[in-house]
Structures are given as structure tokens and as C-alpha cells.
Amino acid sequence: MKKSASGFPERGIEKGELFREISNNRKRDFGWRAGKMFGYVYYPGDETAETVDSVYRLYMHDNTLNPTAFSSLRKMENELVAMTGSLLHGGKNITGSVTTGGTESIFMAMKVARDWKRAGGQDIVPEVIVPLSVHPAFDKAAHFLGVKLVHVPLRNDYRADVDRMSSAINERTAMLVGSAPCFPYGVVDPVTEIAELAINNNLLCHVDACMGGFMLPFLEKPGHPVSPFDFRVKGVTSISADAHKFGYSSKGVSLILYRDPELRRLQFFITTEWPGGIYASSTIMGSKSGGPVAAAWATVKLRGLKGYVSVASEVMETTKKIQEGIRGIGGLEIAGKPEMSVFAVRSGKYNIYSIGDELAKRGWLTDRLQNPACIHMTVSMLQAGKENEFLNDLREVIAVVSRRKQGKLSDSLISSAVSGLSRILPERSFRGAMDFASRFIGSNGSGQSDSAAMYGITASVKNGKNVRQMVLSIYDKMYRLE
Ligand SMILES: *Cc1c(COP(=O)(O)O)cnc(C)c1O
């Protein structure tokens, strides 16, 4: 890569030079179009993309912050809320907002829960009870909002333990959360029971359908078994659903929906005292491009229910073939009963992280989970038709890994926390970061394989606090010019 610019450019460059620089920079990016990246990118296919991209371009300079100046964007937002509300079987009263992603949707649900609990003027730290598998966006929101998040261990089937959730309820509890499905295992929490518990204790109940909101309904339609999770379940008060995952729209669009319109009023922010005028905004963001909103709207309109159902069926077929292949290998098992195309693979026989490393060498990007150690796969349209290529590579990987003398697969905090690192960092930056970390921690990672480097680091990191310090240093390093 060309040396990075460090100062403000003295003068502008030519368009040709600009694109040469970009294509040079992009050489190190992951080539997701080959379909070997599980998750991160949900591509609608070239034909849809061509139309949607031009809709995006139409709106990319427009600003959703001003809903009166850009009324066509506001109409799109309201229609996206209504269309998704209807997909999730909400009645006419469903309200909501378009946000920039699952994290922002979850922030909104958490803010509403906090302010709802404090509505009586009580000066308390509201608590939200979540299963251990809930997405870290809840931890992040709790951290930012001054809410206490109470994590409850999972049942043996990796689903939320409702009895334990019940025991965690106290007078400060504001909301219970279930996922449909949770990211790590793709299992849907027992939403009906969680919502019933919420009703009995006069609590809010949020369902995080960021992953499943634009997938489970399309599986249910042609008759796949899907656990109840949406507004048909009595007691569910809000749902988050990401259009930019299985809605196949470009990044930057999610929905937060409320059953009771009164709840959404707690979400909006308004200040009347600013010299700049009365300022109101519906979500966290201020100025925001209309591009992603228009693109999401266009994608839903172009696809329609029928289009989404056929894509979902194809993705599910691919998933089933991959899962059958994995089960057929022996020594590998799928964790729990995943209900859609998101699942984890563990092994009592092989070092599952080594399998992940070897797959990466063959160009397949999987995530890593900890406690228990698993590799994680999200199958979307990009993987349709790739199942045999993947399974052939996996069998080869198993042959390689089983010939190798295995270090004992450790579930210890240290090694799992470090392997957790590889989950939050893209594979490539993880390797770079490991190289870097090995230098500053003082173990010799250079010249070793990625996993060897990783376990080298593992040995020198003594506890979770050190791991956190290490991640901080890695992030500090990554967000500087190289
Ligand atoms: C992706 C995801 C989120 C967070 O969404 P972002 O769009 O990455 O902010 C939350 N919950 C679940 C279950 C997810 O899969």
C-alpha cells in the first residue's frame, strides 16, 4: 500500500489518480463477492443492486434530519415502519423509527425502557434483564445510558432461562429481552414465556429481531417451523429488526417498532431553549444521509414478500446442506437448534479454532465464539450454491487438523478471551493485531502461524483485565496511520 497521507492535501488530485489510489488501497480488503465471507455483507445480487444503487445516489446528499424539507424521505421512513410493522404482525397502532443500524435501534429501546421506568419521577438506576447470548449492543447502550444490564445464564439448549430471568426481577427492573434469534447460536429465545413474565410483573419486553426480523417471517410463510417472536405474542412491547442484514439493503438501516404509541414518545429528543431554534430529532443521529433509507425502501419495494420468500428458501436450503455436511463429518456438532441461517459449530474432538484458522487459509471467513469454543457462520444469498466448495474445503481442513498433534483445546478465560478478539476483529486485522500485540507483550509471534501466534499471546496474557488492555492498545494502534 502507498504510504499514507499525513497532512491536509495541498492541492486536489485528478479523478484518475484518485481511483488508482482507491483500487490500490482496496487490494487488502476481503473480496466478499466470492461468497466466502460468512456475515458482514448481505448483498442483494447484481440486478437489484444496480437499481438500488441509483436510488441511493438520488438521495445521498439529502438529509433526513429535516422531515419537512425532505418529505419524500419522511414518507419512505413512515412506509418502512408500516411495512415492517405489518410483516411482524403488528396492528394499525404500531409506531417506530428508521435508525442507522441494530445498535441504534437497541439504544432507542433501552432509552425508552429507562425513561419509562423513571416516569414516576423515581431517581433510580433502571435494570434490564437479558440472556447471556444477547448482542453486546445492549451492554453498550446500558453503559452509555446509565442503565444496569443483568445477564442471566442460558439453558442447556442455548436459549434464555426464563426461571432465572424471573428470579432476577426486582423493583428497579424495567424490561426483559429475548432474541429472535440470538447472534451466537441462531436459536430463538422462548419469547412467549418471557413476554408472559413481563406482563405478570408489569414490565416492558423487547425482542431483538435484528437478525431474524427480515428472515423468520419469510421462512414461516412457506411453512418452515418458526418459534413465535413477533407482535402476535402478547406482552411484546418493542422489536428491533435490521433491514441491512437479511433485508439485503445497504448498510445503515434498521427499524425500532413499538406496540404502544406512548412508548415512542419517550424516544424522541426535543429541546426548546437553543438559540439556534427548537431542535427535535427522532433517534440518536442528527444530520443523516437519505441514501440508505431510500435504498432500503427501494429494496423492499422491488423484492416484495414473494421475492424475499424465495431468497429465504434458497438460503435455507444452502444452510441445510452445509449443516448436513458438517454433521456427516463426525466430531463436529451444531450448537442447539438454530432456526434460520445463523449457527455455531463446536467439537469435542478437534480444536475448533484451528479449523477456523485452516478455513481462513482457504479463504473462508468464519467468526469465533467462546464459552464454549465454536466457529460461527451466517449464511446469506452470497453463499447460495457454494455449499459443496465449502464442504470439500472443510473435509480437507479436518484431514489436516486431525494429522496435527493437538494442543489441548482450552476453554480457559484467557484463551477464549483472546479468541474472542478474533471475533471482534476482521480476520486480516486480527492477524496484524496479533503480530503487533506479540511485540508489545514480549512474546515472539513473528514468523509463526496465526494460531500459534494467538496461543503465544494467550500464554502471556494473565487475566481478563489484561485482555481488555490489549484490545485497547490494538484499537489505538489500528486507528492510527500505518
Ligand atoms: C447485528 C446484530 C445487532 C447489532 O446490529 P448492528 O447493525 O451491527 O448495529 C444486534 N442484535 C443482533 C441479534 C444482531 O445480529
Coordinates of C-alpha atoms and ligand atoms in Angstrom, one line a residue:
M1 CA 0.0 0.0 0.0
K2 CA 1.2 3.5 -0.8
K3 CA 2.4 5.5 2.1
S4 CA -0.5 7.1 4.0
A5 CA -1.1 10.8 3.7
S6 CA -0.4 12.6 6.9
G7 CA -1.2 16.2 6.1
F8 CA -4.1 18.0 4.6
P9 CA -3.7 17.8 0.8
E10 CA -2.1 20.9 -0.6
R11 CA -4.0 20.7 -3.9
G12 CA -6.6 18.5 -5.4
I13 CA -5.7 15.4 -7.5
E14 CA -7.1 14.1 -10.8
K15 CA -10.0 11.7 -10.8
G16 CA -7.8 9.0 -12.4
E17 CA -5.2 9.3 -9.7
L18 CA -8.0 9.2 -7.1
F19 CA -9.3 5.9 -8.4
R20 CA -5.9 4.4 -8.8
E21 CA -5.2 5.2 -5.1
I22 CA -8.5 3.6 -4.1
S23 CA -8.0 0.4 -6.1
N24 CA -4.5 0.2 -4.6
N25 CA -5.9 0.6 -1.1
R26 CA -8.6 -1.9 -1.7
K27 CA -6.3 -4.8 -2.6
R28 CA -6.1 -5.7 1.1
D29 CA -9.9 -5.7 1.6
F30 CA -11.7 -9.0 1.8
G31 CA -13.2 -10.0 -1.6
W32 CA -16.7 -10.8 -0.3
R33 CA -18.1 -11.2 -3.8
A34 CA -16.6 -14.7 -4.0
G35 CA -19.1 -15.7 -1.3
K36 CA -16.5 -16.9 1.2
M37 CA -17.3 -14.4 3.9
F38 CA -20.0 -15.5 6.3
G39 CA -21.9 -12.5 7.5
Y40 CA -20.9 -8.8 7.4
V41 CA -22.1 -8.3 3.8
Y42 CA -25.7 -9.1 2.7
Y43 CA -25.7 -8.5 -1.0
P44 CA -29.0 -8.4 -2.9
G45 CA -27.4 -9.6 -6.2
D46 CA -26.2 -7.5 -9.1
E47 CA -29.6 -6.9 -10.7
T48 CA -31.3 -5.5 -7.6
A49 CA -28.1 -3.6 -6.6
E50 CA -28.0 -1.8 -9.9
T51 CA -31.4 -0.2 -9.3
V52 CA -31.0 0.3 -5.6
D53 CA -27.6 1.9 -6.0
S54 CA -29.1 4.5 -8.3
V55 CA -31.9 5.2 -5.8
Y56 CA -29.2 5.6 -3.2
R57 CA -27.4 8.1 -5.3
L58 CA -30.6 10.1 -5.8
Y59 CA -30.9 10.7 -2.1
M60 CA -27.3 10.5 -0.8
H61 CA -26.9 14.3 -0.4
D62 CA -30.4 14.7 1.2
N63 CA -30.7 15.0 4.9
T64 CA -33.3 13.1 6.9
L65 CA -32.8 15.5 9.9
N66 CA -35.3 17.8 8.3
P67 CA -38.6 15.9 7.7
T68 CA -40.4 18.9 6.3
A69 CA -37.8 19.8 3.7
F70 CA -37.4 16.2 2.6
S71 CA -41.0 15.0 2.8
S72 CA -40.4 12.2 0.3
L73 CA -37.8 10.7 2.6
R74 CA -40.1 11.1 5.6
K75 CA -42.8 9.2 3.6
M76 CA -40.2 6.4 2.9
E77 CA -39.4 6.2 6.6
N78 CA -43.0 6.0 7.6
E79 CA -43.7 3.4 4.9
L80 CA -40.7 1.3 6.0
V81 CA -42.0 1.4 9.6
A82 CA -45.5 0.4 8.4
M83 CA -44.4 -2.3 6.1
T84 CA -42.1 -3.9 8.7
G85 CA -44.8 -3.5 11.4
S86 CA -47.2 -5.4 9.2
L87 CA -44.6 -8.1 8.4
L88 CA -44.2 -8.6 12.1
H89 CA -47.9 -8.7 12.6
G90 CA -48.3 -5.5 14.5
G91 CA -51.7 -3.8 14.3
K92 CA -52.6 -0.4 13.0
N93 CA -51.1 1.3 16.1
I94 CA -47.6 0.2 15.5
T95 CA -45.2 3.1 15.5
G96 CA -41.4 3.2 15.2
S97 CA -38.4 4.8 13.6
V98 CA -35.9 4.1 11.0
T99 CA -32.4 4.0 12.6
T100 CA -28.9 3.6 11.2
G101 CA -28.5 0.0 12.5
G102 CA -29.3 -2.6 15.1
T103 CA -27.2 -0.8 17.6
E104 CA -29.1 2.4 17.3
S105 CA -32.5 0.5 17.4
I106 CA -31.4 -1.2 20.6
F107 CA -30.2 2.1 22.1
M108 CA -33.7 3.5 21.5
A109 CA -35.4 0.6 23.1
M110 CA -33.1 0.9 26.1
K111 CA -33.6 4.7 26.4
V112 CA -37.4 4.1 26.3
A113 CA -37.2 1.5 29.0
R114 CA -35.1 3.8 31.2
D115 CA -37.3 6.8 30.8
W116 CA -40.5 4.6 31.2
K117 CA -39.2 3.3 34.5
R118 CA -38.3 6.8 35.7
A119 CA -41.6 8.2 34.5
G120 CA -42.9 8.4 38.1
G121 CA -40.0 10.7 38.8
Q122 CA -38.1 8.0 40.6
D123 CA -34.4 8.7 40.8
I124 CA -33.2 5.1 40.3
V125 CA -30.9 3.1 38.1
P126 CA -33.3 1.1 36.0
E127 CA -32.4 -2.5 35.3
V128 CA -32.8 -4.6 32.1
I129 CA -32.7 -8.4 32.3
V130 CA -31.1 -10.2 29.3
P131 CA -29.9 -13.7 28.4
L132 CA -26.2 -14.1 28.2
S133 CA -26.4 -14.5 24.4
V134 CA -27.9 -11.1 23.9
H135 CA -26.0 -8.8 21.5
P136 CA -23.3 -6.5 23.1
A137 CA -25.2 -3.5 21.7
F138 CA -27.3 -3.9 24.9
D139 CA -24.2 -3.7 27.1
K140 CA -23.0 -0.7 25.1
A141 CA -26.4 1.1 25.4
A142 CA -26.5 0.3 29.2
H143 CA -23.0 1.8 29.5
F144 CA -24.0 5.0 27.7
L145 CA -27.4 5.4 29.2
G146 CA -26.7 4.6 32.9
V147 CA -28.8 1.5 32.9
K148 CA -27.8 -1.7 34.7
L149 CA -27.8 -4.7 32.5
V150 CA -28.4 -8.0 34.3
H151 CA -27.1 -11.1 32.3
V152 CA -28.7 -14.4 33.0
P153 CA -27.1 -17.7 32.1
L154 CA -28.6 -19.8 29.2
R155 CA -30.3 -23.2 29.4
N156 CA -28.6 -26.2 28.0
D157 CA -30.3 -25.6 24.7
Y158 CA -28.6 -22.2 24.5
R159 CA -31.9 -20.4 24.9
A160 CA -32.9 -17.9 27.6
D161 CA -33.6 -19.4 31.0
V162 CA -36.9 -17.8 31.9
D163 CA -36.9 -19.1 35.5
R164 CA -33.6 -17.4 36.1
M165 CA -34.9 -14.2 34.5
S166 CA -37.8 -14.3 36.8
S167 CA -35.5 -14.6 39.9
A168 CA -33.6 -11.6 38.7
I169 CA -36.6 -9.3 38.7
N170 CA -36.7 -6.6 41.4
E171 CA -38.4 -3.2 41.9
R172 CA -35.9 -1.5 39.7
T173 CA -36.4 -3.8 36.7
A174 CA -37.8 -2.0 33.6
M175 CA -37.5 -4.5 30.8
L176 CA -36.9 -8.1 29.8
V177 CA -35.2 -9.0 26.5
G178 CA -35.2 -12.1 24.2
S179 CA -33.5 -12.5 20.8
A180 CA -35.1 -13.9 17.6
P181 CA -32.6 -15.4 17.0
C182 CA -29.5 -14.6 19.1
F183 CA -26.4 -13.9 17.1
P184 CA -24.1 -16.6 18.6
Y185 CA -26.2 -19.8 18.1
G186 CA -29.1 -18.7 15.9
V187 CA -31.6 -20.0 18.4
V188 CA -34.8 -18.1 19.2
D189 CA -35.4 -17.4 22.9
P190 CA -38.7 -18.6 24.4
V191 CA -40.3 -15.2 23.7
T192 CA -43.9 -16.3 24.7
E193 CA -42.7 -17.1 28.2
I194 CA -40.5 -14.0 28.5
A195 CA -43.4 -11.8 27.4
E196 CA -45.8 -13.5 29.8
L197 CA -43.3 -12.9 32.7
A198 CA -43.2 -9.3 31.6
I199 CA -46.9 -9.0 31.7
N200 CA -47.2 -10.6 35.1
N201 CA -44.6 -8.1 36.5
N202 CA -45.8 -5.0 34.6
L203 CA -42.5 -4.8 32.6
L204 CA -41.6 -3.9 29.1
C205 CA -40.5 -6.8 26.8
H206 CA -38.1 -6.1 23.9
V207 CA -37.5 -8.7 21.2
D208 CA -34.2 -8.3 19.4
A209 CA -35.0 -9.5 15.9
C210 CA -32.1 -7.6 14.3
M211 CA -31.1 -10.9 12.7
G212 CA -34.5 -12.6 12.3
G213 CA -36.9 -9.7 11.6
F214 CA -36.3 -9.9 7.9
M215 CA -35.8 -13.7 7.7
L216 CA -38.1 -15.6 10.1
P217 CA -41.3 -14.2 8.6
F218 CA -40.1 -15.3 5.1
L219 CA -39.4 -18.8 6.4
E220 CA -42.7 -19.1 8.2
K221 CA -44.7 -18.2 5.1
P222 CA -44.0 -21.4 3.1
G223 CA -44.2 -23.5 6.3
H224 CA -40.8 -23.7 8.0
P225 CA -41.3 -24.1 11.7
V226 CA -40.6 -20.8 13.4
S227 CA -40.9 -20.1 17.2
P228 CA -43.3 -17.3 18.0
F229 CA -41.4 -14.0 18.4
D230 CA -43.3 -11.1 16.9
F231 CA -46.2 -8.8 17.8
R232 CA -48.6 -11.8 17.8
V233 CA -47.0 -12.7 21.1
K234 CA -48.9 -10.9 23.9
G235 CA -46.7 -8.8 26.0
V236 CA -44.0 -8.0 23.4
T237 CA -43.7 -4.2 23.6
S238 CA -41.0 -3.4 21.1
I239 CA -39.0 -5.2 18.3
S240 CA -35.7 -4.3 16.6
A241 CA -35.2 -5.5 13.0
D242 CA -32.3 -4.8 10.7
A243 CA -33.1 -4.1 7.1
H244 CA -29.3 -4.1 6.4
K245 CA -29.0 -7.8 7.3
F246 CA -31.5 -10.2 5.8
G247 CA -33.5 -7.3 4.3
Y248 CA -30.5 -7.1 1.9
S249 CA -30.4 -3.3 1.9
S250 CA -27.1 -1.4 2.1
K251 CA -25.6 -0.7 5.5
G252 CA -27.2 2.0 7.7
V253 CA -30.8 0.9 8.1
S254 CA -32.7 -0.8 10.9
L255 CA -36.1 -0.4 12.5
I256 CA -37.3 0.0 16.0
L257 CA -41.0 -0.7 16.4
Y258 CA -43.4 -0.2 19.4
R259 CA -46.8 -1.7 20.1
D260 CA -47.9 1.3 22.2
P261 CA -47.5 4.7 20.6
E262 CA -46.9 6.2 24.0
L263 CA -43.6 4.4 24.2
R264 CA -42.2 6.1 21.1
R265 CA -42.8 9.5 22.6
L266 CA -40.2 8.6 25.2
Q267 CA -37.7 8.1 22.4
F268 CA -37.8 11.5 20.7
F269 CA -35.4 14.2 21.8
I270 CA -36.6 17.8 21.9
T271 CA -35.0 20.9 23.2
T272 CA -36.8 24.3 23.0
E273 CA -34.1 26.6 24.6
W274 CA -31.4 26.6 22.0
P275 CA -30.6 30.0 20.4
G276 CA -30.4 28.0 17.1
G277 CA -34.1 27.3 17.3
I278 CA -36.3 24.5 18.5
Y279 CA -34.4 21.3 17.9
A280 CA -36.0 17.9 17.6
S281 CA -34.7 14.6 16.4
S282 CA -36.3 11.1 16.3
T283 CA -33.3 9.0 17.0
I284 CA -29.6 9.4 18.1
M285 CA -28.4 10.7 14.8
G286 CA -28.6 14.4 13.8
S287 CA -27.8 15.0 10.2
K288 CA -28.1 11.8 8.2
S289 CA -27.9 10.8 4.6
G290 CA -31.2 9.9 2.9
G291 CA -29.3 7.4 0.8
P292 CA -29.5 4.3 3.0
V293 CA -33.2 5.0 3.8
A294 CA -34.2 5.3 0.2
A295 CA -32.1 2.2 -0.7
A296 CA -33.8 0.1 2.0
W297 CA -37.3 1.3 0.9
A298 CA -36.4 0.5 -2.7
T299 CA -35.1 -2.9 -1.9
V300 CA -38.3 -3.9 0.0
K301 CA -40.5 -2.5 -2.8
L302 CA -38.5 -4.3 -5.5
R303 CA -38.5 -7.6 -3.7
G304 CA -41.9 -7.8 -2.1
L305 CA -42.9 -10.7 0.1
K306 CA -42.7 -13.2 -2.7
G307 CA -39.2 -12.2 -3.6
Y308 CA -38.0 -12.4 0.0
V309 CA -39.6 -15.7 0.5
S310 CA -37.9 -17.3 -2.5
V311 CA -34.5 -15.8 -1.4
A312 CA -35.0 -17.1 2.2
S313 CA -35.9 -20.6 0.9
E314 CA -32.8 -20.7 -1.2
V315 CA -30.6 -19.5 1.7
M316 CA -32.2 -22.1 4.0
E317 CA -31.6 -24.9 1.5
T318 CA -27.9 -23.9 1.4
T319 CA -27.8 -23.8 5.2
K320 CA -29.4 -27.2 5.5
K321 CA -26.8 -28.7 3.0
I322 CA -23.9 -27.1 4.9
Q323 CA -25.3 -28.4 8.2
E324 CA -25.9 -31.9 6.9
G325 CA -22.4 -31.9 5.6
I326 CA -21.0 -30.8 8.9
R327 CA -23.0 -33.5 10.8
G328 CA -21.8 -36.1 8.4
I329 CA -18.1 -35.4 9.1
G330 CA -18.1 -36.8 12.7
G331 CA -16.5 -35.0 15.6
L332 CA -18.4 -31.8 14.8
E333 CA -21.7 -30.7 16.1
I334 CA -24.1 -27.8 15.6
A335 CA -24.9 -26.0 18.9
G336 CA -28.5 -26.1 19.9
K337 CA -31.4 -25.9 17.4
P338 CA -30.8 -22.9 15.1
E339 CA -34.0 -21.7 13.4
M340 CA -32.5 -19.9 10.5
S341 CA -29.2 -19.5 8.6
V342 CA -27.1 -18.5 11.6
F343 CA -25.4 -21.2 13.6
A344 CA -22.3 -22.3 15.6
V345 CA -20.2 -25.4 15.2
R346 CA -18.4 -27.0 18.1
S347 CA -16.2 -30.0 18.5
G348 CA -15.3 -32.4 21.3
K349 CA -12.7 -34.0 19.1
Y350 CA -10.8 -31.3 17.2
N351 CA -9.5 -27.8 18.1
I352 CA -12.3 -25.8 16.6
Y353 CA -10.2 -22.6 16.4
S354 CA -7.6 -24.5 14.3
I355 CA -10.4 -25.5 12.0
G356 CA -11.4 -21.8 11.7
D357 CA -7.7 -20.9 11.0
E358 CA -7.4 -23.5 8.3
L359 CA -10.6 -22.5 6.7
A360 CA -9.3 -18.9 6.7
K361 CA -6.2 -20.1 4.8
R362 CA -8.6 -21.4 2.2
G363 CA -10.3 -18.0 2.0
W364 CA -13.4 -18.8 4.2
L365 CA -14.1 -16.2 6.9
T366 CA -15.9 -17.5 9.9
D367 CA -16.3 -15.9 13.3
R368 CA -15.1 -17.5 16.6
L369 CA -17.2 -17.9 19.7
Q370 CA -16.1 -18.5 23.3
N371 CA -17.6 -20.5 26.3
P372 CA -18.0 -22.9 24.6
A373 CA -15.5 -22.6 21.8
C374 CA -17.2 -22.6 18.4
I375 CA -16.9 -21.3 14.9
H376 CA -19.8 -19.3 13.7
M377 CA -21.5 -19.0 10.3
T378 CA -24.0 -16.6 8.9
V379 CA -25.3 -17.9 5.5
S380 CA -26.9 -15.4 3.2
M381 CA -27.5 -15.1 -0.6
L382 CA -23.8 -14.8 -1.3
Q383 CA -23.2 -18.4 -0.2
A384 CA -26.1 -19.9 -2.2
G385 CA -24.5 -22.6 -4.4
K386 CA -21.2 -22.5 -2.6
E387 CA -22.1 -25.4 -0.2
N388 CA -20.1 -28.1 -2.0
E389 CA -17.0 -25.9 -2.3
F390 CA -17.2 -25.2 1.4
L391 CA -17.7 -28.8 2.4
N392 CA -14.9 -30.0 0.3
D393 CA -12.6 -27.5 1.9
L394 CA -13.9 -28.4 5.3
R395 CA -13.1 -32.1 4.8
E396 CA -9.6 -31.2 3.7
V397 CA -9.2 -29.0 6.8
I398 CA -10.4 -31.8 9.1
A399 CA -7.8 -34.1 7.5
V400 CA -5.1 -31.5 8.1
V401 CA -6.2 -30.8 11.7
S402 CA -6.5 -34.4 12.6
R403 CA -3.0 -35.2 11.4
R404 CA -1.6 -32.4 13.5
K405 CA -0.7 -33.0 17.2
Q406 CA -3.3 -31.0 19.1
G407 CA -2.6 -28.8 22.0
K408 CA -5.4 -29.4 24.5
L409 CA -8.4 -27.3 23.5
S410 CA -8.7 -24.9 26.3
D411 CA -11.9 -23.2 27.4
S412 CA -10.0 -21.1 29.8
L413 CA -10.8 -17.4 30.2
I414 CA -7.5 -16.4 28.8
S415 CA -7.6 -18.3 25.6
S416 CA -11.2 -17.8 25.0
A417 CA -11.0 -14.1 25.6
V418 CA -8.1 -13.9 23.1
S419 CA -10.0 -16.0 20.6
G420 CA -13.0 -13.6 21.3
L421 CA -10.7 -11.0 19.9
S422 CA -10.7 -12.7 16.6
R423 CA -14.5 -12.4 16.7
I424 CA -14.5 -8.6 17.1
L425 CA -11.7 -8.1 14.7
P426 CA -11.9 -8.9 11.0
E427 CA -9.5 -11.9 10.2
R428 CA -6.9 -9.8 8.5
S429 CA -6.7 -7.1 11.1
F430 CA -6.7 -9.8 13.7
R431 CA -3.6 -11.3 12.3
G432 CA -1.9 -7.9 12.0
A433 CA -3.0 -7.0 15.5
M434 CA -1.7 -10.3 16.9
D435 CA 1.7 -9.6 15.2
F436 CA 1.7 -6.2 16.8
A437 CA 0.4 -7.4 20.2
S438 CA 3.1 -10.1 20.3
R439 CA 5.7 -7.4 20.0
F440 CA 4.4 -5.2 22.8
I441 CA 3.6 -8.1 25.1
G442 CA 7.0 -9.5 24.5
S443 CA 6.2 -13.0 23.3
N444 CA 7.7 -14.0 19.9
G445 CA 4.8 -14.1 17.5
S446 CA 6.7 -13.3 14.3
G447 CA 7.1 -16.0 11.8
Q448 CA 4.6 -18.3 13.5
S449 CA 1.3 -19.4 12.1
D450 CA -1.7 -17.2 13.1
S451 CA -3.0 -19.7 15.6
A452 CA 0.5 -20.3 17.1
A453 CA 0.9 -16.6 17.5
M454 CA -2.5 -16.4 19.1
Y455 CA -1.7 -19.1 21.6
G456 CA 1.6 -17.5 22.2
I457 CA -0.2 -14.3 23.2
T458 CA -2.6 -16.3 25.2
A459 CA 0.1 -17.7 27.3
S460 CA 1.4 -14.2 28.2
V461 CA -2.0 -12.6 28.9
K462 CA -2.8 -13.3 32.5
N463 CA -6.4 -12.3 33.0
G464 CA -9.4 -10.6 31.5
K465 CA -8.3 -7.1 32.6
N466 CA -5.1 -7.6 30.6
V467 CA -7.0 -8.8 27.6
R468 CA -9.1 -5.6 27.8
Q469 CA -5.9 -3.5 27.9
M470 CA -4.5 -5.5 25.0
V471 CA -7.7 -4.8 22.9
L472 CA -7.5 -1.1 23.8
S473 CA -3.9 -1.0 22.6
I474 CA -4.7 -2.9 19.5
Y475 CA -7.6 -0.5 18.7
D476 CA -5.4 2.5 19.5
K477 CA -2.9 1.2 17.0
M478 CA -5.4 0.3 14.3
Y479 CA -7.0 3.7 14.3
R480 CA -3.7 5.5 13.5
L481 CA -1.9 5.9 10.2
E482 CA 0.3 2.9 9.4
Ligands
LIG1 C1 -26.2 -7.5 14.2 C2 -27.0 -7.6 15.4 C3 -27.2 -6.5 16.3 C4 -26.5 -5.2 16.1 O1 -26.7 -4.6 14.9 P1 -25.7 -3.6 14.1 O2 -26.5 -3.3 12.9 O3 -24.4 -4.3 13.9 O4 -25.6 -2.4 14.9 C5 -28.0 -6.7 17.3 N1 -28.6 -7.9 17.6 C6 -28.4 -8.9 16.8 C7 -29.1 -10.2 17.2 C8 -27.6 -8.8 15.7 O5 -27.4 -9.9 14.9

